[in-house]
Coordinates of C-alpha atoms in Angstrom, one line a residue:
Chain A
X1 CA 18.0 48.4 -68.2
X2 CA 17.3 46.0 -65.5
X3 CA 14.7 43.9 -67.2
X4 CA 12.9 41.1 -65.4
X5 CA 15.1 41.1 -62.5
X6 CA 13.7 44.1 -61.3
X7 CA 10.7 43.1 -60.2
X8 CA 12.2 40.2 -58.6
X9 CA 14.8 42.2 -57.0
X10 CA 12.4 44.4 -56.0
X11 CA 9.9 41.7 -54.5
X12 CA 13.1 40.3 -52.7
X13 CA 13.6 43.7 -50.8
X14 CA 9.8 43.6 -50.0
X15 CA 9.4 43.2 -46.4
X16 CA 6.5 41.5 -44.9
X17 CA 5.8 44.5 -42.5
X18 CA 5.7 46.8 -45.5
X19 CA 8.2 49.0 -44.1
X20 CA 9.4 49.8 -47.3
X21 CA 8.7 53.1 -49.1
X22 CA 7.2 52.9 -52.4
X23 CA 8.7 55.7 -53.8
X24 CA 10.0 55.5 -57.4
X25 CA 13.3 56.6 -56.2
X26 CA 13.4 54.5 -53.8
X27 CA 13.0 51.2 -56.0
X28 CA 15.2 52.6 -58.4
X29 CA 17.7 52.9 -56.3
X30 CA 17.1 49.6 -54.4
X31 CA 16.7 47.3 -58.1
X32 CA 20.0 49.2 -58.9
X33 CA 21.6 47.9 -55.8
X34 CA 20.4 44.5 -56.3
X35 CA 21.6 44.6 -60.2
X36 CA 24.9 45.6 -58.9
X37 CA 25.2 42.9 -56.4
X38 CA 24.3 40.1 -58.7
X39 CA 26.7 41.0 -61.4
X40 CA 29.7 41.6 -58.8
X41 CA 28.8 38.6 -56.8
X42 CA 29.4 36.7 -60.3
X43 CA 33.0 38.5 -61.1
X44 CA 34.3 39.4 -58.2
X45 CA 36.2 37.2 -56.2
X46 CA 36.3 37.9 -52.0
X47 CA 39.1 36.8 -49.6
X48 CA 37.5 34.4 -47.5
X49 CA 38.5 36.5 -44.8
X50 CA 36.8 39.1 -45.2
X51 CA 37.2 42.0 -43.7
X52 CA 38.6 40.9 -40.2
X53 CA 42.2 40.6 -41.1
X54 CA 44.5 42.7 -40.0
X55 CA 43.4 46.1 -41.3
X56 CA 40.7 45.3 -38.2
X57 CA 43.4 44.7 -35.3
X58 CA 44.8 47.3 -36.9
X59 CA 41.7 49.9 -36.8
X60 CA 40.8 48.1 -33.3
X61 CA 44.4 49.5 -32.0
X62 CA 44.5 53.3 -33.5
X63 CA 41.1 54.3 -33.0
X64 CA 41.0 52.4 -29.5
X65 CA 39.4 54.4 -26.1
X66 CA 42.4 53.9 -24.1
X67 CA 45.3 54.1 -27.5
X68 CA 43.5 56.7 -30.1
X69 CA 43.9 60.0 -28.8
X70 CA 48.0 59.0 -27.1
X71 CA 49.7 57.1 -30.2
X72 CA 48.4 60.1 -32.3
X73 CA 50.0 62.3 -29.8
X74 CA 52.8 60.0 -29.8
X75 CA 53.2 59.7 -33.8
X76 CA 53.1 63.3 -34.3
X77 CA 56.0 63.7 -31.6
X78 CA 58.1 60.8 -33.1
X79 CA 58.1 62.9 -36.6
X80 CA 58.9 66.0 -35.1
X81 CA 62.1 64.3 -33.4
X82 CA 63.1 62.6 -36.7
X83 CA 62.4 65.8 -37.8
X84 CA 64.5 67.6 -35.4
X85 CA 67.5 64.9 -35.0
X86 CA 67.8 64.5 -39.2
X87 CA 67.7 67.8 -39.8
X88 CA 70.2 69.4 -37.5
X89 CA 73.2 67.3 -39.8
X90 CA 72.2 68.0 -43.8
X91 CA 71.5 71.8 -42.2
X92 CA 75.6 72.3 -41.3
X93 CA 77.0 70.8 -44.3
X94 CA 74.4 72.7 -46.6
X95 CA 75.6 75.7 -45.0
X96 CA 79.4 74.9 -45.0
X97 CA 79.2 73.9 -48.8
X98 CA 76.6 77.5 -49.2
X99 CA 79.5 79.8 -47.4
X100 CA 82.3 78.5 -48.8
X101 CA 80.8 79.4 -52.4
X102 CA 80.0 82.8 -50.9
X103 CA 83.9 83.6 -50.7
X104 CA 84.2 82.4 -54.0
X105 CA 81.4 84.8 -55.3
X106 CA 83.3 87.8 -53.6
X107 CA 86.6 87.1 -54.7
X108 CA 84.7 87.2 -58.3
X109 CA 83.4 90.2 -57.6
X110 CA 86.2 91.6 -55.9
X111 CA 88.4 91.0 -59.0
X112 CA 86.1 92.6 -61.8
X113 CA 86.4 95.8 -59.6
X114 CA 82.6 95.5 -59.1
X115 CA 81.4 98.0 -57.0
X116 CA 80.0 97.6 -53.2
X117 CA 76.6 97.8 -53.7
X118 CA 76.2 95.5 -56.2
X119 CA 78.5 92.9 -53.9
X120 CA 76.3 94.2 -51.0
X121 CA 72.6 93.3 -53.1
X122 CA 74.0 90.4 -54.9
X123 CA 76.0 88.2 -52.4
X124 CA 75.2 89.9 -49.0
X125 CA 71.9 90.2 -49.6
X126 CA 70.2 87.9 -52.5
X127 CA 72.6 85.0 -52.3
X128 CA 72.9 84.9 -48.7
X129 CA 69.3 84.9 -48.0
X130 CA 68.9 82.4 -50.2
X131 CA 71.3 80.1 -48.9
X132 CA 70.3 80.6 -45.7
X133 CA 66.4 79.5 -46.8
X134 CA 67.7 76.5 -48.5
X135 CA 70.5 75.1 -45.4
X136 CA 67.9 76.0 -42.7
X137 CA 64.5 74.7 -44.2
X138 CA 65.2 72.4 -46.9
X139 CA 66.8 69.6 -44.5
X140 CA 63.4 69.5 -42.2
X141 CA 60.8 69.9 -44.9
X142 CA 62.7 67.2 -47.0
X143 CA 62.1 64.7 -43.9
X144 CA 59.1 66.2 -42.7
X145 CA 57.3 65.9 -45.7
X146 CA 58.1 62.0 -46.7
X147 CA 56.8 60.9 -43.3
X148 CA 53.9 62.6 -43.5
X149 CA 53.1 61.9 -47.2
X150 CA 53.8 58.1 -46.0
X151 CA 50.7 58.8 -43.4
X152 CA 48.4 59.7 -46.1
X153 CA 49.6 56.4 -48.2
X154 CA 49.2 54.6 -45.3
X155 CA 45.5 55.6 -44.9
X156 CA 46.2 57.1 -41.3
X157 CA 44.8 60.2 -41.7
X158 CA 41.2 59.4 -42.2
X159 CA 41.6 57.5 -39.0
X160 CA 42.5 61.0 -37.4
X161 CA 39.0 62.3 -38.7
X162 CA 37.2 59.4 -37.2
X163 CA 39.1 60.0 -33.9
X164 CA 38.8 63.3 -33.7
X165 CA 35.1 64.0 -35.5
X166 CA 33.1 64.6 -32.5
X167 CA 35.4 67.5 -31.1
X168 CA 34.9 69.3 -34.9
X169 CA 31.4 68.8 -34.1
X170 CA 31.1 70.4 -31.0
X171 CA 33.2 72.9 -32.6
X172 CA 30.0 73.2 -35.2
X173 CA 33.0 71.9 -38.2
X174 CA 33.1 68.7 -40.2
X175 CA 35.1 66.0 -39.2
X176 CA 37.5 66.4 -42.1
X177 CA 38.9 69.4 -41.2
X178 CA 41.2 67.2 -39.2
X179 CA 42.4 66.3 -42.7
X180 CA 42.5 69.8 -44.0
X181 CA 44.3 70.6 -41.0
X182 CA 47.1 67.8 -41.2
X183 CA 47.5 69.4 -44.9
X184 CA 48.3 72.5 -43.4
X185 CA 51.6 71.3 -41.7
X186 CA 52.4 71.0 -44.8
X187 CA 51.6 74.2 -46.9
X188 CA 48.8 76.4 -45.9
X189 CA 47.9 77.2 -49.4
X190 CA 48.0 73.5 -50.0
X191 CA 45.7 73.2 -47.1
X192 CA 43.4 75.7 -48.2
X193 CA 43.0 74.5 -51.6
X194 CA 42.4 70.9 -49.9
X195 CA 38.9 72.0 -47.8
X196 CA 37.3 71.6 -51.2
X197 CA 36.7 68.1 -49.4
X198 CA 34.2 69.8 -47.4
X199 CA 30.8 69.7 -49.4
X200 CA 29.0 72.3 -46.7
X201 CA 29.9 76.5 -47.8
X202 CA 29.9 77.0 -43.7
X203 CA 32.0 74.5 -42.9
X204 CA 34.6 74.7 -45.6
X205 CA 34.8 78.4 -44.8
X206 CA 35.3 77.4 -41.1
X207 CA 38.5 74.7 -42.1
X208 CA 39.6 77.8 -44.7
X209 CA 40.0 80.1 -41.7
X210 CA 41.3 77.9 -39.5
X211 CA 44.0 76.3 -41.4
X212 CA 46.7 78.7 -40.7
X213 CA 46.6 77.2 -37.0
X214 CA 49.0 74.5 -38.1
X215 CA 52.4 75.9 -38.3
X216 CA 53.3 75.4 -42.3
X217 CA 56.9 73.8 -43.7
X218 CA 58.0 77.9 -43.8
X219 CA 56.9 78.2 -39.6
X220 CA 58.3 74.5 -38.7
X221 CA 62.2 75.0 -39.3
X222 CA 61.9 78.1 -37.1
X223 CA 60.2 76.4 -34.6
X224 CA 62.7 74.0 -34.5
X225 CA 65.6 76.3 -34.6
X226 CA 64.3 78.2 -31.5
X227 CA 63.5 75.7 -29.3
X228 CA 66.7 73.7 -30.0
X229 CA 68.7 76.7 -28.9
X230 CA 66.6 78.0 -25.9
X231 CA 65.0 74.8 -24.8
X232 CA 67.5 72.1 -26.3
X233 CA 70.8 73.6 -25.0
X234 CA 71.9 73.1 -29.1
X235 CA 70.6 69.4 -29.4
X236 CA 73.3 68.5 -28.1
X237 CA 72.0 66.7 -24.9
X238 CA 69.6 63.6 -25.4
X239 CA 67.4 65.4 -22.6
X240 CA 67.8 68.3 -24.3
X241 CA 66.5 67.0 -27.7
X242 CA 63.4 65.7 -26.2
X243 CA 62.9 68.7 -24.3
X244 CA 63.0 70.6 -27.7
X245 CA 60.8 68.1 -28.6
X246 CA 58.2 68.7 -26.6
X247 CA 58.0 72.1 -27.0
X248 CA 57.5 71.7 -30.7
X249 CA 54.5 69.6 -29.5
X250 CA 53.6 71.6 -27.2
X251 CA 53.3 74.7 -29.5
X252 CA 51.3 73.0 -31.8
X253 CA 49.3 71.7 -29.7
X254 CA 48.4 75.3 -28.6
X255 CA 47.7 75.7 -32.6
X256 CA 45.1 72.8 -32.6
X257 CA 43.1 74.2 -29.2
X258 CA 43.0 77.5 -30.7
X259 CA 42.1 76.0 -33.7
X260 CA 39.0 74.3 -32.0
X261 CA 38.2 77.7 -30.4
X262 CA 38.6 80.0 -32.9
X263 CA 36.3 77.1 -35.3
X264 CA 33.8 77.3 -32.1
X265 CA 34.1 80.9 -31.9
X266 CA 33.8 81.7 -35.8
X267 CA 31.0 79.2 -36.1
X268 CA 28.4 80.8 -33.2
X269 CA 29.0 84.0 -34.4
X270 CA 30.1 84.8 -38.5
X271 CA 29.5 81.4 -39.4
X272 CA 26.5 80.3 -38.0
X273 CA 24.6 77.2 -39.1
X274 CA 23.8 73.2 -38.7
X275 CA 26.0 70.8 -38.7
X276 CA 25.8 69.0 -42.6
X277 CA 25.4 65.5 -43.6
X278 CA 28.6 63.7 -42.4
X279 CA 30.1 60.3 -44.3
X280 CA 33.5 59.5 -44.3
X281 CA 35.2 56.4 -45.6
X282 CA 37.7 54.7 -43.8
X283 CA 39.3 53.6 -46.7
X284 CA 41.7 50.1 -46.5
X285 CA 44.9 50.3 -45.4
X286 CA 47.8 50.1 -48.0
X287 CA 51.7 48.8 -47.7
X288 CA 53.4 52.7 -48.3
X289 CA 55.5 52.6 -51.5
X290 CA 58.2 53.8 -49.3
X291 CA 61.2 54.5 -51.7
X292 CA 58.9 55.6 -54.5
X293 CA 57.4 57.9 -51.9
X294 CA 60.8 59.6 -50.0
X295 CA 62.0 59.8 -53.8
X296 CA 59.1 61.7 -55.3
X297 CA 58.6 63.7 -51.8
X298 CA 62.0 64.5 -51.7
X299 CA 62.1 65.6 -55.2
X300 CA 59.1 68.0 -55.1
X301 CA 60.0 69.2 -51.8
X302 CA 63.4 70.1 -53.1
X303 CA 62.1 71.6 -56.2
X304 CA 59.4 74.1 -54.0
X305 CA 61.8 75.4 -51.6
X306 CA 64.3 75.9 -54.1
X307 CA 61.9 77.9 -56.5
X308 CA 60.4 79.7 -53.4
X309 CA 63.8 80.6 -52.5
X310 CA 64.8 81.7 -56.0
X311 CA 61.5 84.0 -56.3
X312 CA 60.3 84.9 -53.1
X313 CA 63.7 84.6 -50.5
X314 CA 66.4 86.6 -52.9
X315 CA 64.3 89.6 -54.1
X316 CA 63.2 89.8 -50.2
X317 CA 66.9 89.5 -49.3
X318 CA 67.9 91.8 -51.5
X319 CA 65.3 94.5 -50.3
X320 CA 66.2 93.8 -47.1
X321 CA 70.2 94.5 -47.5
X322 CA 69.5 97.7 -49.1
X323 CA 66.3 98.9 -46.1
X324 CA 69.4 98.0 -44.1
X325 CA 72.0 99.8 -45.6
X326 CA 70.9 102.7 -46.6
X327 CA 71.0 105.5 -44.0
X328 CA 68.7 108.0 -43.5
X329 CA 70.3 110.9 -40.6
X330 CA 71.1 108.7 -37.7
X331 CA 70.7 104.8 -39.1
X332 CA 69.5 102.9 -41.6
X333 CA 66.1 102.6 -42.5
X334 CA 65.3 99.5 -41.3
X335 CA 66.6 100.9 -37.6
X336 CA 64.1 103.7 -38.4
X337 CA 61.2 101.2 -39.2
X338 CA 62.3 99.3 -36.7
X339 CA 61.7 102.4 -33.5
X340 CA 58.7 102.6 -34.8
X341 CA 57.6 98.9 -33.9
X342 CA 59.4 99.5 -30.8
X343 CA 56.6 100.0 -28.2
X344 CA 54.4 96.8 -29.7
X345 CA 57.1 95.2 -29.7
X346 CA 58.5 96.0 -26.3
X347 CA 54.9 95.3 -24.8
X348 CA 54.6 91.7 -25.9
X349 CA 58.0 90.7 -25.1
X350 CA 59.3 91.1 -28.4
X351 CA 61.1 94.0 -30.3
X352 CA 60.8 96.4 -33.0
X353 CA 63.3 94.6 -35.7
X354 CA 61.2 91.3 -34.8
X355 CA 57.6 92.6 -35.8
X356 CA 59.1 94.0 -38.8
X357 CA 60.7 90.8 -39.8
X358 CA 57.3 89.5 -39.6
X359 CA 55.7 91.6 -41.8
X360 CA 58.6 92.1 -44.5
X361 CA 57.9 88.6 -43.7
X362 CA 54.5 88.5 -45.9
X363 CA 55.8 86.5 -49.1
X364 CA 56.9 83.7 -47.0
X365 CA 57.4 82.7 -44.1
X366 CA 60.5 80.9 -44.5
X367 CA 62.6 84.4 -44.7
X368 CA 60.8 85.8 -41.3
X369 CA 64.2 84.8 -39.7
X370 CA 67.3 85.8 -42.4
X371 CA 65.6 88.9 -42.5
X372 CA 65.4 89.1 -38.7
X373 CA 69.5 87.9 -38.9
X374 CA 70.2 90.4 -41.5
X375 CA 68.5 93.1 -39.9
X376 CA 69.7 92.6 -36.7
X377 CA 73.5 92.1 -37.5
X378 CA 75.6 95.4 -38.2
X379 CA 75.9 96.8 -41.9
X380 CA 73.2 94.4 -42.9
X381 CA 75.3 91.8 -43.4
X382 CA 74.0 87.9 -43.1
X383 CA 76.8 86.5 -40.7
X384 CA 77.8 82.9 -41.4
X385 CA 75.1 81.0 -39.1
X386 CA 76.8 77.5 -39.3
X387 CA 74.6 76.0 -36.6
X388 CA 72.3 76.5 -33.4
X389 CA 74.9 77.8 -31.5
X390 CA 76.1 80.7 -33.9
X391 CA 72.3 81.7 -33.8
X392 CA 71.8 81.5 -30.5
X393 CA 74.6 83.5 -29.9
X394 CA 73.3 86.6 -32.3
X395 CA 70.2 86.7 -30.5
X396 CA 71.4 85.9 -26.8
X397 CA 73.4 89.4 -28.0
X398 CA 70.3 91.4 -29.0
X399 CA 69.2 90.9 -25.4
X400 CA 67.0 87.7 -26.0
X401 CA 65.8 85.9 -23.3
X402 CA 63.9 82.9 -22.8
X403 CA 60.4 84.8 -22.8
X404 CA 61.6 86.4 -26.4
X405 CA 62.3 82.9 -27.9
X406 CA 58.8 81.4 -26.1
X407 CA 56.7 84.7 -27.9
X408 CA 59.1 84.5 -30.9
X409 CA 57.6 81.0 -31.5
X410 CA 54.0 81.9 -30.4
X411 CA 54.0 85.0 -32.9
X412 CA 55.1 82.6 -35.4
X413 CA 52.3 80.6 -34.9
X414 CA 49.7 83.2 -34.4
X415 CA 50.0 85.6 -37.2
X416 CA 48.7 86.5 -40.8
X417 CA 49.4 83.9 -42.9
X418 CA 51.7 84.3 -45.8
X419 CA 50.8 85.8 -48.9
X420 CA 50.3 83.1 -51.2
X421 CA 48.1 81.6 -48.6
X422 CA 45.7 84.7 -48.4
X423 CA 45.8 84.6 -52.3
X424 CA 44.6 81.6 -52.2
X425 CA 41.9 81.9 -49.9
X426 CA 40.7 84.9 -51.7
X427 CA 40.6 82.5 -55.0
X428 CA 38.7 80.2 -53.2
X429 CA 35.9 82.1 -51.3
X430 CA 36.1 85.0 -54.2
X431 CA 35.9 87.6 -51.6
X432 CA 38.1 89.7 -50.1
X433 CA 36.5 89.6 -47.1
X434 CA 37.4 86.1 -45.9
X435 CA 41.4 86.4 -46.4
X436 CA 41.0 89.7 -44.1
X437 CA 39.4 87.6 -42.1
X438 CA 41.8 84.8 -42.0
X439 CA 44.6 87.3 -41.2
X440 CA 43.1 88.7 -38.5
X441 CA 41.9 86.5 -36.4
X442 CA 45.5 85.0 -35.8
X443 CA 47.0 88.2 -34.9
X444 CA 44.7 89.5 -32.6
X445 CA 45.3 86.1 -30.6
X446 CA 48.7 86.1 -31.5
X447 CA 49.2 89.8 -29.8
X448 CA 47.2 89.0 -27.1
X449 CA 48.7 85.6 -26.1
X450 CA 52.2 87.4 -26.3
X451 CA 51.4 89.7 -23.8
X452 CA 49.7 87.6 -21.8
X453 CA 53.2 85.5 -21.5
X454 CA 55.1 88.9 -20.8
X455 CA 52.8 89.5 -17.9
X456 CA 53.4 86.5 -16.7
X457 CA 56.9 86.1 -17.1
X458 CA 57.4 90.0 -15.2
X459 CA 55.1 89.1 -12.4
X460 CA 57.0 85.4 -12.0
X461 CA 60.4 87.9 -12.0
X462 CA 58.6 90.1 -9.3
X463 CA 57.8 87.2 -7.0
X464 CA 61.3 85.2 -7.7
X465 CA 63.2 89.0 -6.9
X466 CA 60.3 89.4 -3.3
Chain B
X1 CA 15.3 37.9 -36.2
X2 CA 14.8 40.3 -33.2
X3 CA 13.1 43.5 -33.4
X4 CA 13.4 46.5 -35.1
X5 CA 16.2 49.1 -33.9
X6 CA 18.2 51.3 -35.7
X7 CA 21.5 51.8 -36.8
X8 CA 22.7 53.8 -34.2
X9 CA 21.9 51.1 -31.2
X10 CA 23.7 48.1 -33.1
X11 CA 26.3 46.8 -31.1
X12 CA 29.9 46.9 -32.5
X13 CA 30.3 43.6 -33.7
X14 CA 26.8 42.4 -34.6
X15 CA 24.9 42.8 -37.7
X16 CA 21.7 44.3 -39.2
X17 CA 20.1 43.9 -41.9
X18 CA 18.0 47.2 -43.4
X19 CA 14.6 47.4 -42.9
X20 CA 13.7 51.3 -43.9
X21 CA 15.2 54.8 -44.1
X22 CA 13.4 57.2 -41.9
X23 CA 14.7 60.2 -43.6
X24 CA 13.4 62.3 -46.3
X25 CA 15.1 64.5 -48.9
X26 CA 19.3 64.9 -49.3
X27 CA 19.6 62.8 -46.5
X28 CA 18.0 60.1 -47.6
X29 CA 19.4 60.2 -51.1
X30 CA 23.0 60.0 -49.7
X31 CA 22.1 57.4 -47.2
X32 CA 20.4 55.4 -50.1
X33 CA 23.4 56.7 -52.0
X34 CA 25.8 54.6 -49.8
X35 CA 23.8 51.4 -51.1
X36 CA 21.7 51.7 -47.7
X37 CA 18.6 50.5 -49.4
X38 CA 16.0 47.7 -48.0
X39 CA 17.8 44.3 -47.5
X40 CA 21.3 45.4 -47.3
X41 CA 23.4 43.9 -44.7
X42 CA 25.0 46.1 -42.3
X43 CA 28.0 45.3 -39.6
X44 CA 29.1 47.7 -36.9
X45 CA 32.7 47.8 -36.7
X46 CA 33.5 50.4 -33.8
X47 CA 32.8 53.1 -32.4
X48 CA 35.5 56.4 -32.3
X49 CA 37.1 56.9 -28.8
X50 CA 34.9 59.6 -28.1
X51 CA 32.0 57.4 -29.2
X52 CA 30.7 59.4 -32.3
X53 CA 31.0 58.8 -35.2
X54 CA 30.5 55.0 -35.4
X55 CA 32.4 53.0 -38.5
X56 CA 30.0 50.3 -40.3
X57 CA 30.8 47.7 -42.7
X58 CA 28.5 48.8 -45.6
X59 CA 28.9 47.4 -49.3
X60 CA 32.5 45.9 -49.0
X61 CA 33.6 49.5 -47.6
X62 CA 34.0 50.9 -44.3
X63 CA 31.9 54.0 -43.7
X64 CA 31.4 56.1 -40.4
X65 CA 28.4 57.9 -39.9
X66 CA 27.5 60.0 -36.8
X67 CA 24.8 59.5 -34.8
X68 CA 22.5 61.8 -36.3
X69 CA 22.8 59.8 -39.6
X70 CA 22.7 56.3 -38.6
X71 CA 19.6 56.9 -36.1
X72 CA 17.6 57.2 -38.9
X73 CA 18.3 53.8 -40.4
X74 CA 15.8 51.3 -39.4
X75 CA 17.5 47.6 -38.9
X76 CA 16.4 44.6 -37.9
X77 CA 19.7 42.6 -35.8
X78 CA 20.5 39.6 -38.1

């Protein structure tokens, strides 16, 4: 294969100390090498430049000591505020344009003499979930996701890794879990299915269990929702909006420390083992194809949450209208369910109806809050939310308070993950054990943190009432 | 031509050139892998703020290794 050249190749790499092993592998590998370089030394063609263009200034800047860790910090805030700030317009005329159909629908069914049920599963129930799934979280996942997919064009993220490897180690991870845990924000199933970067069993169990630390598309919207009503005063406010800002960044910042302590945790005690080989390319930087990119992102984005909100959102809604409608003795039967989450509820600062929204929850996340709406309004019924302030007004009335929405948002963060995720960790580990796992681990913190937060909050009100 | 350090020690900015692997089995097979063989020239780029892993020009591609890997790569500065 190599010829002649071999040996010259070979006596070329020779060193005069005779450091060189003499295995047969080794001068395989090394008159491969030299092969390779002849032949692309004679057809490839180098900028003269090298390698110290921009991409270097570049690297020099993001994965600087004084600017890596802050302009990642600083990047990830500036998307949640596009996020935010974009959102909050496409969300009211989705839902105008969604409710004004609604009346539409009635009158339909109104006039074919249809009876109230059916109205009640169909249009109170199904449709209204639905649109409530596509006006609240379409309009943030379609900008969300462009800006992040125009990170990964960009070749950002594997800077992240290289900023943030050493902390993964400590943790006893791989480095590019930081990847596998920016693919979470996305979709936690996507997430999961991407720690197939991770050669090591250990470590790719450790990102698999970890992933559901980053808040997913279904978590974000809610997030977003909550903190622009309690923190935000509605958005309206520029102070207000950053404010709401930063307590989007500050939640998931809580999700990336406990994701670096329950890693640590999992990894001295189920997952125990060395730390594997570690490479990771940097790879070059490339110009984001930026309307080719919002186009296709857009596109897909639209097409998930619509289908997620065809087959997951308006069977859930529909369930939900009739658990909250039919009436068993004294209420309905989402009132009964609901006492019986009562005291769990009551003891980390949330309520009964709100732990069951969470686990009716379990197909997706997206419908946690319609189903909270629908079963916290009267008859069952999905009022018209056109807005923050509508929202906020619904749960101001259940007797929510600024510790609810803060343990709202914690819970939301800290819980099982949803069920396609924990199908999919169970496809990839092929053991039931891991998705159990997965699910438990959240919730455990998730309880504990929100009670922790009551505590607090009640002993603050003690010393601010002494 | 100075003397023999390894990968690890090189400086961001200057440039070795590889004298031996000091590792045995997988390791060395992916180190060898990246085209780390005998007589390759290596540049260190920079070093992650929290200064593991370290990025090195290797092959026309920009590679970081932690310190654990690149300790084990014998250079000679260039």
């Amino acid at each position: 294969m190599c010829g002649r050249t071999n040996d010259r190749a070979f006596a070329a790499a020779r060193h005069p100390q005779g450091y060189i092993d003499t295995s047969y592998r080794d001068r395989m590998v090394t008159a491969l090498y030299a092969r390779a370089e002849a032949i692309a030394s004679r057809v490839v063609k180098k900028n003269a430049s090298g390698f110290f263009a921009l991409e270097e200034r570049l690297d020099a800047i993001v994965t600087s000591r004084v600017w890596g860790y802050p302009i990642m910090l600083a990047l990830l805030a500036f998307v949640f505020w596009l996020t935010l700030k974009g959102a909050n317009y496409p969300s009211g005329i989705l839902a105008n344009l969604f409710f004004a159909f609604q009346d539409v629908l009635s009158a339909f069914f109104y006039h074919l003499g249809a009876p109230d049920w059916l109205h009640g599963i169909v249009v109170a129930g199904m449709y209204r979930t639905l649109a409530w799934v596509v006006a609240v979280m379409l309009p943030p996942m379609a900008i969300f996701f462009p800006l992040f997919t125009l990170l990964e064009d960009l070749g950002y993220l594997p800077r992240i890794a290289f900023n943030l490897d050493s902390f993964f180690k400590k943790a006893g991870a791989h480095g590019k879990q930081a990847l596998t845990m920016c693919m979470g924000f996305g979709c936690n199933a996507a997430g999961v299915v991407g720690c197939r970067i991770i050669d090591s069993p250990r470590e790719r169990l450790l990102a698999v269990l970890t992933n559901n630390f980053s808040p997913c598309n279904g978590r974000f919207p809610t997030l977003i929702a909550l903190s622009g009503i309690f923190m935000g005063g509605f958005l309206t406010t520029w102070s207000g909006t950053m404010l709401a800002v930063l307590t989007v960044t500050a939640i998931i910042g809580v999700g990336i420390l406990l994701m670096f302590f329950t890693t640590w945790f999992l990894s001295r005690t189920v997952l125990k083992g060395e730390p594997s080989f570690f490479i990771l390319e940097l790879p070059p930087y490339r110009p984001p194809q930026v309307l080719r990119v919002i186009v296709r992102s857009l596109l897909d984005r639209t097409i998930y949450v619509l289908a997620r909100a065809v087959l997951v959102a308006a069977p859930a809604g529909a369930f939900t209208w009739v658990l909250a409608n039919l009436r068993l003795s004294e209420g309905t039967i989402i009132d009964h369910l609901a006492c019986i989450f009562q005291p769990i509820g009551k003891m980390m600062g949330l309520d009964g109806y709100i732990l069951l929204a969470f686990i009716l929850g379990l197909p997706a996340n997206e419908i946690v809050l319609p189903i909270l709406l629908m079963s916290y309004l009267s008859a069952g019924m999905l009022m018209e939310v056109d807005g923050l302030r509508a929202l906020g007004e619904i749960l101001m009335d259940k007797g929510w308070t600024l510790v609810t929405a803060i343990n709202f948002m914690l819970f939301s963060l800290l819980h099982w993950p949803c069920g396609t995720t924990l199908l999919t960790i169970y496809k990839e580990t092929k053991n039931w054990k891991w998705p159990l796992l997965a699910a438990a681990v959240p919730t455990v913190i998730g309880f504990a943190l929100c009670f922790l937060v009551k505590l607090l909050a009640g002993l603050m009100g003690i010393m601010a009432a002494g | 031509m100075g003397a023999v350090t390894s990968l690890s020690d090189l400086k961001p900015g200057s440039t070795g050139e590889v004298v031996s692997l000091q590792a045995w089995g997988l390791t060395r097979r992916r180190l060898m892998d990246l085209g780390l063989v005998p007589g390759t020239r290596v540049v260190a780029l920079r070093r992650s703020p929290s200064g593991d892993p370290t990025a090195f020009f290797i092959r026309g591609a920009a590679i970081a290794l932690r310190r654990e890997e690149s300790r084990q790569v014998l250079v000679r500065p260039v």
